[in-house]
JSON list of C-alpha atoms in Angstrom, two decimals:
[
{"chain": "O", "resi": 148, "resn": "UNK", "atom": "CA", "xyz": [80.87, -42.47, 45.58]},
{"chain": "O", "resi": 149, "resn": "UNK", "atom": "CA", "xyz": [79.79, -44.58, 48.44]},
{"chain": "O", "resi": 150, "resn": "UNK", "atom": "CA", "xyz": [78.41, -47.69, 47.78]},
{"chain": "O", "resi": 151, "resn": "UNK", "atom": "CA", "xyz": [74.58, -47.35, 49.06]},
{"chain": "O", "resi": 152, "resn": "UNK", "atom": "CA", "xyz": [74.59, -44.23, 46.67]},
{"chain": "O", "resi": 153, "resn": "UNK", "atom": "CA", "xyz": [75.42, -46.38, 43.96]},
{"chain": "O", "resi": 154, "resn": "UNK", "atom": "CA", "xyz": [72.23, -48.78, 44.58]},
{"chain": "O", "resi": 155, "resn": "UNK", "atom": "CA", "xyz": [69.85, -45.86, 44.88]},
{"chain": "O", "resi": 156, "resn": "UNK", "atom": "CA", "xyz": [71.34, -44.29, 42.59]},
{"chain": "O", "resi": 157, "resn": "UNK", "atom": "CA", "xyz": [70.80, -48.05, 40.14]},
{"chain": "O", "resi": 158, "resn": "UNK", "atom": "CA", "xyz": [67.05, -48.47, 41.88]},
{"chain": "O", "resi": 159, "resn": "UNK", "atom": "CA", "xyz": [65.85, -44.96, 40.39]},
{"chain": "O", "resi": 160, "resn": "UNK", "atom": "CA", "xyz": [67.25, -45.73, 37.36]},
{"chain": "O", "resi": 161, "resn": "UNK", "atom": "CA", "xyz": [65.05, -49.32, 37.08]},
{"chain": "O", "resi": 162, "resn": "UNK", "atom": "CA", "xyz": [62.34, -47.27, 38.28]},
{"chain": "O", "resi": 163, "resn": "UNK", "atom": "CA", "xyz": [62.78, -44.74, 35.75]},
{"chain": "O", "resi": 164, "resn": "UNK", "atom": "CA", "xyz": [63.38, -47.42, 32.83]},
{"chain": "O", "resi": 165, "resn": "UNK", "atom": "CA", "xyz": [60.39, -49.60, 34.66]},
{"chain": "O", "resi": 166, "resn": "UNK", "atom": "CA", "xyz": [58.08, -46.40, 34.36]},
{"chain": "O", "resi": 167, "resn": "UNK", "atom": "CA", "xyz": [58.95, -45.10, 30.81]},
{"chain": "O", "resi": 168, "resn": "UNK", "atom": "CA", "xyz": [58.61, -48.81, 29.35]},
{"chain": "O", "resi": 169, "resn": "UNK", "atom": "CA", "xyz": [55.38, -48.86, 30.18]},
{"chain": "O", "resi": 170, "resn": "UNK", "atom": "CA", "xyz": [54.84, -45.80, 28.10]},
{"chain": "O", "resi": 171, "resn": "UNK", "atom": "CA", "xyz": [56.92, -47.72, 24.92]},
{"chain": "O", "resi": 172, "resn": "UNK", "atom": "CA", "xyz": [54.73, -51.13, 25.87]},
{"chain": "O", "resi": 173, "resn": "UNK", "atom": "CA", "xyz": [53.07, -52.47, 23.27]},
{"chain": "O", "resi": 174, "resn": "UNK", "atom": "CA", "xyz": [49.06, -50.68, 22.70]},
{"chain": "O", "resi": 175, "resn": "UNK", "atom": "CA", "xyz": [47.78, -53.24, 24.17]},
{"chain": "O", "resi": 176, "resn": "UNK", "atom": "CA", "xyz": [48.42, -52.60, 27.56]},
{"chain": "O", "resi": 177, "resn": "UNK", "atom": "CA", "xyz": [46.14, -49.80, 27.13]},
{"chain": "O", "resi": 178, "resn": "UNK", "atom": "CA", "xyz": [42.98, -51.47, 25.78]},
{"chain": "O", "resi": 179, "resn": "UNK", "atom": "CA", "xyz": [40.27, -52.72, 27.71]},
{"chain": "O", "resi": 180, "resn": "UNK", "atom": "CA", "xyz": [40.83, -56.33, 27.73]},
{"chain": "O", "resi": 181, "resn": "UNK", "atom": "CA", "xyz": [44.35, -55.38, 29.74]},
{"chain": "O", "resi": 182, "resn": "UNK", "atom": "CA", "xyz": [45.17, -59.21, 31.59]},
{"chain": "O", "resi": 183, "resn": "UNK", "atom": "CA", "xyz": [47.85, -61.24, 32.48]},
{"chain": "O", "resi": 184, "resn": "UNK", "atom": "CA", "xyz": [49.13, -61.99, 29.23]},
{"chain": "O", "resi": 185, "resn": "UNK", "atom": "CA", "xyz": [49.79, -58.93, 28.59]},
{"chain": "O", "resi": 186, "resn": "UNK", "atom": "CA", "xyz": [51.54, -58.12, 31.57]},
{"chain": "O", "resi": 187, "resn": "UNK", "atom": "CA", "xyz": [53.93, -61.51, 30.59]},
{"chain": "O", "resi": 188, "resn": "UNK", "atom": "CA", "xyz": [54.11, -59.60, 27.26]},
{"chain": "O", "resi": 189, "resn": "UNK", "atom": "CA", "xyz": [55.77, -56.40, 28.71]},
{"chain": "O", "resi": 190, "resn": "UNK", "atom": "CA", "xyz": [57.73, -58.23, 31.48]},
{"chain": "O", "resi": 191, "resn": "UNK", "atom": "CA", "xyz": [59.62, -59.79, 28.65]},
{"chain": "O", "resi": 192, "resn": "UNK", "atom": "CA", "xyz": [60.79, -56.38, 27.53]},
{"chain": "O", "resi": 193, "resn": "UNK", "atom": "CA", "xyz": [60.78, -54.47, 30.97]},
{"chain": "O", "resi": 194, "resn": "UNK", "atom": "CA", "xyz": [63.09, -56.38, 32.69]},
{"chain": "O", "resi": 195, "resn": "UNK", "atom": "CA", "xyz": [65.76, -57.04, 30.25]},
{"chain": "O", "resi": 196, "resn": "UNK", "atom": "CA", "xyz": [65.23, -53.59, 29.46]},
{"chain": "O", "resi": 197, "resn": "UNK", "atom": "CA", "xyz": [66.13, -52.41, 32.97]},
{"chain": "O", "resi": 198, "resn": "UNK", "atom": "CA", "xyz": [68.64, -54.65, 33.12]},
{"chain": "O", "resi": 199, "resn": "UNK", "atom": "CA", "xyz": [70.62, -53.17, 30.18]},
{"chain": "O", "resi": 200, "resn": "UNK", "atom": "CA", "xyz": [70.45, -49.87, 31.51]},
{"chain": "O", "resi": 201, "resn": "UNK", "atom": "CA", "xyz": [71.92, -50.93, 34.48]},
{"chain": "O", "resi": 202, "resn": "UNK", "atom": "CA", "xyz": [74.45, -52.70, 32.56]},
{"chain": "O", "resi": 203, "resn": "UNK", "atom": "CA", "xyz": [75.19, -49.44, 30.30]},
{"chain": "O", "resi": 204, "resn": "UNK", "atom": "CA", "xyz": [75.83, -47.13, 33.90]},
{"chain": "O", "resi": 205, "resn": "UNK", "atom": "CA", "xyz": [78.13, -49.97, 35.29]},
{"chain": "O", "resi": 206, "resn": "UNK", "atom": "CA", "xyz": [80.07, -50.23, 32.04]},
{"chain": "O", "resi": 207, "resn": "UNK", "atom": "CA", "xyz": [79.07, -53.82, 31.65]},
{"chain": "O", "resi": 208, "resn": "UNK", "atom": "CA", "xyz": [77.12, -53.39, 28.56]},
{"chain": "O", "resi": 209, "resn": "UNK", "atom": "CA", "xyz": [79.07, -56.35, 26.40]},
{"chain": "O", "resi": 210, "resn": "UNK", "atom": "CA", "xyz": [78.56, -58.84, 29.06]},
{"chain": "O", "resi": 211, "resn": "UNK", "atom": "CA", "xyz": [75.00, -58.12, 29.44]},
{"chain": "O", "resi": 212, "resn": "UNK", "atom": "CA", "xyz": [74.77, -58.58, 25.51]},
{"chain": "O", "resi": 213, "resn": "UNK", "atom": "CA", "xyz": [76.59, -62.12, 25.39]},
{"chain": "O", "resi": 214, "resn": "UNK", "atom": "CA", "xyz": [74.17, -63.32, 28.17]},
{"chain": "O", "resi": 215, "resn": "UNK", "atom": "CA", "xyz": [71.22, -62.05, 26.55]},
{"chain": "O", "resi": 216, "resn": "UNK", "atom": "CA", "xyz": [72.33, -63.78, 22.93]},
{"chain": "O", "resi": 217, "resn": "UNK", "atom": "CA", "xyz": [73.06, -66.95, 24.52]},
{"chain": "O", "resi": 218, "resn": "UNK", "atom": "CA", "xyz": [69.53, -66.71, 26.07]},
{"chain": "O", "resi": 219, "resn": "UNK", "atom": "CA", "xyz": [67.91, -65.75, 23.05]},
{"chain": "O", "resi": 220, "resn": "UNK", "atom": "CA", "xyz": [69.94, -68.34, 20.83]},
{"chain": "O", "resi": 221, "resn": "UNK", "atom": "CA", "xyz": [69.55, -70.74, 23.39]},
{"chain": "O", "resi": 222, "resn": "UNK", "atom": "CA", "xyz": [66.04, -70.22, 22.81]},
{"chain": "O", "resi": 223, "resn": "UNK", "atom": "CA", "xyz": [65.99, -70.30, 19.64]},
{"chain": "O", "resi": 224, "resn": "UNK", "atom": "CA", "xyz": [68.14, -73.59, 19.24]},
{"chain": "O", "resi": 225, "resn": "UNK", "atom": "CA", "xyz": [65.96, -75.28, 21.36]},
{"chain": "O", "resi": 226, "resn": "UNK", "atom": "CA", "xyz": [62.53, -74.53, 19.14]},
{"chain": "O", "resi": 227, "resn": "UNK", "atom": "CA", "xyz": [63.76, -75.20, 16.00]},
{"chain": "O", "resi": 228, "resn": "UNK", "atom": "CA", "xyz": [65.54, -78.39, 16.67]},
{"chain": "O", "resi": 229, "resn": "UNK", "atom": "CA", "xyz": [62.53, -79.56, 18.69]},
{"chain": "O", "resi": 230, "resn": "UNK", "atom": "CA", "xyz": [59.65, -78.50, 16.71]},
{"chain": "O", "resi": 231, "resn": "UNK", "atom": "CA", "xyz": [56.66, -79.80, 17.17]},
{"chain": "O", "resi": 232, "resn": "UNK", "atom": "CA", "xyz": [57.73, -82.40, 19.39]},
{"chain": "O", "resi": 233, "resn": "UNK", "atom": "CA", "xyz": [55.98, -83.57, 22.10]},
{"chain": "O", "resi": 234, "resn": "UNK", "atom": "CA", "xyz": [58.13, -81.41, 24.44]},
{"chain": "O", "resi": 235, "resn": "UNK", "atom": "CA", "xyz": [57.65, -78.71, 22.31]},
{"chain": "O", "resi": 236, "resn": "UNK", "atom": "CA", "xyz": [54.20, -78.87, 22.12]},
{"chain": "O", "resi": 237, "resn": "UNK", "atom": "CA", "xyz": [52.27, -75.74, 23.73]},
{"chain": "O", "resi": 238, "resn": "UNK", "atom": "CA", "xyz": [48.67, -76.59, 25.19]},
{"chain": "O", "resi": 239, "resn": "UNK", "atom": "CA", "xyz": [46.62, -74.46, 22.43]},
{"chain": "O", "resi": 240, "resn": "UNK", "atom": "CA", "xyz": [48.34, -77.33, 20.32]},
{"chain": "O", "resi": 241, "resn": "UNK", "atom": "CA", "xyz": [50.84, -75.45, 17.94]},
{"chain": "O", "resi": 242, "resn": "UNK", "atom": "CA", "xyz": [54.79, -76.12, 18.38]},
{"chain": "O", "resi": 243, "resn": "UNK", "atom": "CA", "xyz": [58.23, -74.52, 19.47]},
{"chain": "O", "resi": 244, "resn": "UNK", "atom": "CA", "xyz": [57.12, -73.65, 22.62]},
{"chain": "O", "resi": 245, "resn": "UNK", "atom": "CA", "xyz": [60.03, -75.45, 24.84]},
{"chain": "O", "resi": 246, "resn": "UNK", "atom": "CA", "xyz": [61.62, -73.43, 26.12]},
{"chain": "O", "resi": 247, "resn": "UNK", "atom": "CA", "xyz": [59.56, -70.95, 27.21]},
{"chain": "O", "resi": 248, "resn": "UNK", "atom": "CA", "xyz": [61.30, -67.53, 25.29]},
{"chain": "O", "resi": 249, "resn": "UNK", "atom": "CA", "xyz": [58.95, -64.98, 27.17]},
{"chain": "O", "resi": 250, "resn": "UNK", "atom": "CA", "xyz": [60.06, -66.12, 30.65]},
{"chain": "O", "resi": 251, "resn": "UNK", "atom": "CA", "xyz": [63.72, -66.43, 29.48]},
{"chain": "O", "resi": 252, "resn": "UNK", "atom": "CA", "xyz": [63.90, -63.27, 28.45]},
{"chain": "O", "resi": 253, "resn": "UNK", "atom": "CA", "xyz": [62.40, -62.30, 31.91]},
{"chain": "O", "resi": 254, "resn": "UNK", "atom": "CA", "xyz": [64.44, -64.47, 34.15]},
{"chain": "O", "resi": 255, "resn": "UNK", "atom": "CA", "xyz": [67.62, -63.42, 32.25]},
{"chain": "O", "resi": 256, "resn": "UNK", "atom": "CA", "xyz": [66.69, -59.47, 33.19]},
{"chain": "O", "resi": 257, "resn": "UNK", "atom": "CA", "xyz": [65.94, -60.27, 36.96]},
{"chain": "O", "resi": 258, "resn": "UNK", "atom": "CA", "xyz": [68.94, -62.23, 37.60]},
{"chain": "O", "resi": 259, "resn": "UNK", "atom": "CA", "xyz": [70.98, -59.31, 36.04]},
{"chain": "O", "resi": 260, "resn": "UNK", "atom": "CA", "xyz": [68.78, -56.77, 38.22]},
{"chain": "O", "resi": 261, "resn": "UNK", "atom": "CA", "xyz": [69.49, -59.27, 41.06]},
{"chain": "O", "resi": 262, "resn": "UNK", "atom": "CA", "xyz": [73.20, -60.56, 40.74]},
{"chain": "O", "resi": 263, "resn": "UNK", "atom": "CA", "xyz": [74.70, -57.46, 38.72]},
{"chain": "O", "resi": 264, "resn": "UNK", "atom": "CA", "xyz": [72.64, -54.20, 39.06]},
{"chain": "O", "resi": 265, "resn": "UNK", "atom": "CA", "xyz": [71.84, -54.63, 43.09]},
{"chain": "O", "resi": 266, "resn": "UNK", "atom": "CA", "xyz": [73.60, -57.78, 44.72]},
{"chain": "O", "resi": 267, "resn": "UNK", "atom": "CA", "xyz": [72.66, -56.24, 47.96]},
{"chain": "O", "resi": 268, "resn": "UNK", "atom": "CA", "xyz": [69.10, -54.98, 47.42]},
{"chain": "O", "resi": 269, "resn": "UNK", "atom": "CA", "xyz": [67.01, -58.33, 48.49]},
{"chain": "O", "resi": 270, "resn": "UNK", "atom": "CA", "xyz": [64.09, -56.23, 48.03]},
{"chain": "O", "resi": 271, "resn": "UNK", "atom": "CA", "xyz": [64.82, -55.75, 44.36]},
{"chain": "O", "resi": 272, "resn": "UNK", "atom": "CA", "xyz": [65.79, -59.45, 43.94]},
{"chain": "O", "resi": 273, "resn": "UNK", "atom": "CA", "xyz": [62.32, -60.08, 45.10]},
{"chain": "O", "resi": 274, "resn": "UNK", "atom": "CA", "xyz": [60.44, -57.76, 43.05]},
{"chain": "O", "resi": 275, "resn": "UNK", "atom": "CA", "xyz": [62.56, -58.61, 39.79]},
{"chain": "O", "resi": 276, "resn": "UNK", "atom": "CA", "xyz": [62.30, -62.91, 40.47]},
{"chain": "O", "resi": 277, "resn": "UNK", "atom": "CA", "xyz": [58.88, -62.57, 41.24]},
{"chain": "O", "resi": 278, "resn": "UNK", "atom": "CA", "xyz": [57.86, -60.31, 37.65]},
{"chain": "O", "resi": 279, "resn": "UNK", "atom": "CA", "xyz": [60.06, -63.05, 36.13]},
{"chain": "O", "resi": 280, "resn": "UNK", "atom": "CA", "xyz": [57.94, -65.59, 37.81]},
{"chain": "O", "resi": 281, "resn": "UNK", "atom": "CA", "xyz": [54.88, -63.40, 36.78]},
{"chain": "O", "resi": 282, "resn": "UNK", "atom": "CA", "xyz": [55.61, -63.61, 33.40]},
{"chain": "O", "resi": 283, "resn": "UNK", "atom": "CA", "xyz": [56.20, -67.28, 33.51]},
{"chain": "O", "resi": 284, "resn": "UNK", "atom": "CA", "xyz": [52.87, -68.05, 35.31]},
{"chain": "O", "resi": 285, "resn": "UNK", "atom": "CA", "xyz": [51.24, -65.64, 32.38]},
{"chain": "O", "resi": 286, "resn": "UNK", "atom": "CA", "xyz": [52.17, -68.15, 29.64]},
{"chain": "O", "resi": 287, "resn": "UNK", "atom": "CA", "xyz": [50.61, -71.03, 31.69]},
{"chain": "O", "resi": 288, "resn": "UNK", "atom": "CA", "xyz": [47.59, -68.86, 31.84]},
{"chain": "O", "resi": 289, "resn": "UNK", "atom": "CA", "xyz": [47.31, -68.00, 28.44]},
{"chain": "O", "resi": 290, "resn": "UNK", "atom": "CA", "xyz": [47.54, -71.53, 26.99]},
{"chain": "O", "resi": 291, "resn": "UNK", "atom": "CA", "xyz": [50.93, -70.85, 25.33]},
{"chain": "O", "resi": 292, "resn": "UNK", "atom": "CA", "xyz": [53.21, -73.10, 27.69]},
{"chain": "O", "resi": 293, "resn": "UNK", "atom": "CA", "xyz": [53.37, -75.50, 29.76]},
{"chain": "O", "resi": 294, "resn": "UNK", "atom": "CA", "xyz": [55.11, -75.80, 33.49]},
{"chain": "O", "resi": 295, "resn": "UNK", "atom": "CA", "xyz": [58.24, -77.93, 31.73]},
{"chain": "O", "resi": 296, "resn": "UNK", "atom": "CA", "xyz": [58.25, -74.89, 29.14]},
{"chain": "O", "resi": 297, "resn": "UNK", "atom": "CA", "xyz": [58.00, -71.94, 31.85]},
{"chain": "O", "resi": 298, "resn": "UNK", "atom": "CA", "xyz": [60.72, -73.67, 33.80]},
{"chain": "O", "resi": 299, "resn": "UNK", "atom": "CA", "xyz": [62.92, -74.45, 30.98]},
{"chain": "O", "resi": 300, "resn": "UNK", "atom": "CA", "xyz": [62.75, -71.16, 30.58]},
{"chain": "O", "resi": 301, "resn": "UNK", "atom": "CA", "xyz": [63.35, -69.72, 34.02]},
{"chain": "O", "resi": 302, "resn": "UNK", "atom": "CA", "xyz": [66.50, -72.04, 33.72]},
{"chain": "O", "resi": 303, "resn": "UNK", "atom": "CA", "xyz": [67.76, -70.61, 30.52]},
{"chain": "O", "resi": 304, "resn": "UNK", "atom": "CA", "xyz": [67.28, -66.98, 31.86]},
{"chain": "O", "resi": 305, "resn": "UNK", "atom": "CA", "xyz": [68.53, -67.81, 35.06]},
{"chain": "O", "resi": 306, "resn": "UNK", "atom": "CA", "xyz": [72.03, -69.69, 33.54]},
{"chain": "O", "resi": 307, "resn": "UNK", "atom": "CA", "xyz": [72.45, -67.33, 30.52]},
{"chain": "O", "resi": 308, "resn": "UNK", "atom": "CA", "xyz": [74.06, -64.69, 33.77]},
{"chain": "O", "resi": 309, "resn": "UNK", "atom": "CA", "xyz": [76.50, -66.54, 33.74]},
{"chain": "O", "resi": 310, "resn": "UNK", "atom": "CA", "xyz": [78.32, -65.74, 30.44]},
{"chain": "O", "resi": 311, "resn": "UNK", "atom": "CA", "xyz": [80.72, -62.76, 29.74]},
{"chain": "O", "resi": 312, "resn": "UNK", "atom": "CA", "xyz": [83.93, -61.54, 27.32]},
{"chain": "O", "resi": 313, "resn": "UNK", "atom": "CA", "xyz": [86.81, -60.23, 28.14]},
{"chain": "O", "resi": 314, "resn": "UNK", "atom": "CA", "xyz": [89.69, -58.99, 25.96]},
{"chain": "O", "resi": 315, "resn": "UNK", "atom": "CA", "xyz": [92.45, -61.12, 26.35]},
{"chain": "O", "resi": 316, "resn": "UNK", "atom": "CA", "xyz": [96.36, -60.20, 24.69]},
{"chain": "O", "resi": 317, "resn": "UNK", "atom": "CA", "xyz": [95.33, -63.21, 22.32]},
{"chain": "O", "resi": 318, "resn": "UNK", "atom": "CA", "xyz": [91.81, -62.24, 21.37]},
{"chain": "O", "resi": 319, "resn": "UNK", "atom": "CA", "xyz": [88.82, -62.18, 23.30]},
{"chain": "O", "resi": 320, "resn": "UNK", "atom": "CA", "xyz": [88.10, -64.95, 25.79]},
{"chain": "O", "resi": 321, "resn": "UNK", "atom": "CA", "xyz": [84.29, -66.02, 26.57]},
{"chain": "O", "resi": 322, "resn": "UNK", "atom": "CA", "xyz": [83.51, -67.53, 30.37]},
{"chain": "O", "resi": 323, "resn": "UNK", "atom": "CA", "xyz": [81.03, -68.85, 32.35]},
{"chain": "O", "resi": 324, "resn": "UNK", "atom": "CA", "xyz": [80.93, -68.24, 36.34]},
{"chain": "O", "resi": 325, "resn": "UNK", "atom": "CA", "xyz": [77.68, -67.66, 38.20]},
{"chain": "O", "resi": 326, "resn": "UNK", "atom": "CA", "xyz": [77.38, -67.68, 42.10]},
{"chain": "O", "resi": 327, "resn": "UNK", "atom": "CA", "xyz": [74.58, -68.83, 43.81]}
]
C-alpha cells in the first residue's frame, strides 16, 4: 500500500473518530448554553481519542498508552504535590490546577495526530495543534487556569510523545526520543 493511501486512508479514520465522538460527547454539547468550555471539554477526549485509533491501525497501541499515562500521571503528580499552592492556584480560586490536565490531554492527542498518525499531513498538524490550543485557550476562558497552567500543560502533552516500550531479550525497555 502506497504511502499517500496510508494518510487518507489515517485522515478518514480521524474524521470518522472526530465525527462519532461528538455523538459519545458529553450532553452538554447539546444544550443551549453550548460555549467554549465545552468545546475544551470534548477536545480533551476527541483528540486523544483519534489519536488512539490511529495508534490501534498502525499497531502502535502500547506506545500510545505509555505516553498517555505519563501525561496523565504527570498530571496528576504535579496537582497533588502542589496543591493549593500559589502555582497551583486556578483564577476562580480553588487548587490543583498546574498543570493544566484538559490541555495535556489535548496536546498529547495532536502531537500523536501530528508526529505519529500523519508526519506528512501539515494540514492535519494544523488543525490538531490548533484544537489543542483551542482547548487550552477554553480553560483561560472559563476561569479554571491560568496561561502558566495552559502552557504547562501544552508542555506535558507535547513531551509525553516522546515515551515508548519495547520488548527487549531482558525485559521490556522504556525510552524517550522526540524530533522536533
Amino acid at each position: 500500500m502506497n504511502s499517500s493511501r496510508t494518510v487518507s486512508q489515517s485522515i478518514a479514520h480521524i474524521v470518522a473518530v472526530f465525527l462519532l465522538s461528538l455523538f459519545w460527547a458529553p450532553c452538554e454539547l447539546l444544550a443551549e448554553d453550548l460555549n467554549l468550555r465545552h468545546l475544551g471539554d470534548v477536545m480533551q477526549i476527541v483528540l486523544p481519542l483519534a489519536a488512539g485509533n490511529c495508534a490501534l491501525r498502525n499497531h502502535e497501541e502500547n506506545n500510545f498508552a505509555v505516553g498517555f499515562v505519563t501525561q496523565s500521571l504527570t498530571v496528576l503528580g504535579f496537582k497533588n504535590t502542589l496543591g493549593n499552592q500559589s502555582l497551583s492556584q486556578r483564577p476562580d480560586g480553588s487548587g490543583h490546577g498546574f498543570p493544566s490536565g484538559h490541555t495535556a490531554a489535548a496536546m498529547y492527542g495532536a502531537t500523536s495526530l501530528a508526529k505519529k498518525c500523519a508526519p506528512k499531513s501539515k494540514s492535519l498538524a494544523f488543525w490538531a495543534y490548533g484544537a489543542a490550543v483551542l482547548t487550552g485557550y477554553s480553560r483561560i476562558d472559563a476561569d479554571r487556569h491560568d496561561l502558566t497552567q495552559v502552557v504547562a500543560g501544552l508542555l506535558v502533552g507535547y513531551f509525553a510523545n516522546g515515551f515508548s516500550l519495547s520488548a527487549q531479550p531482558k525485559g521490556l525497555r522504556l525510552a524517550f526520543h522526540l524530533d522536533f
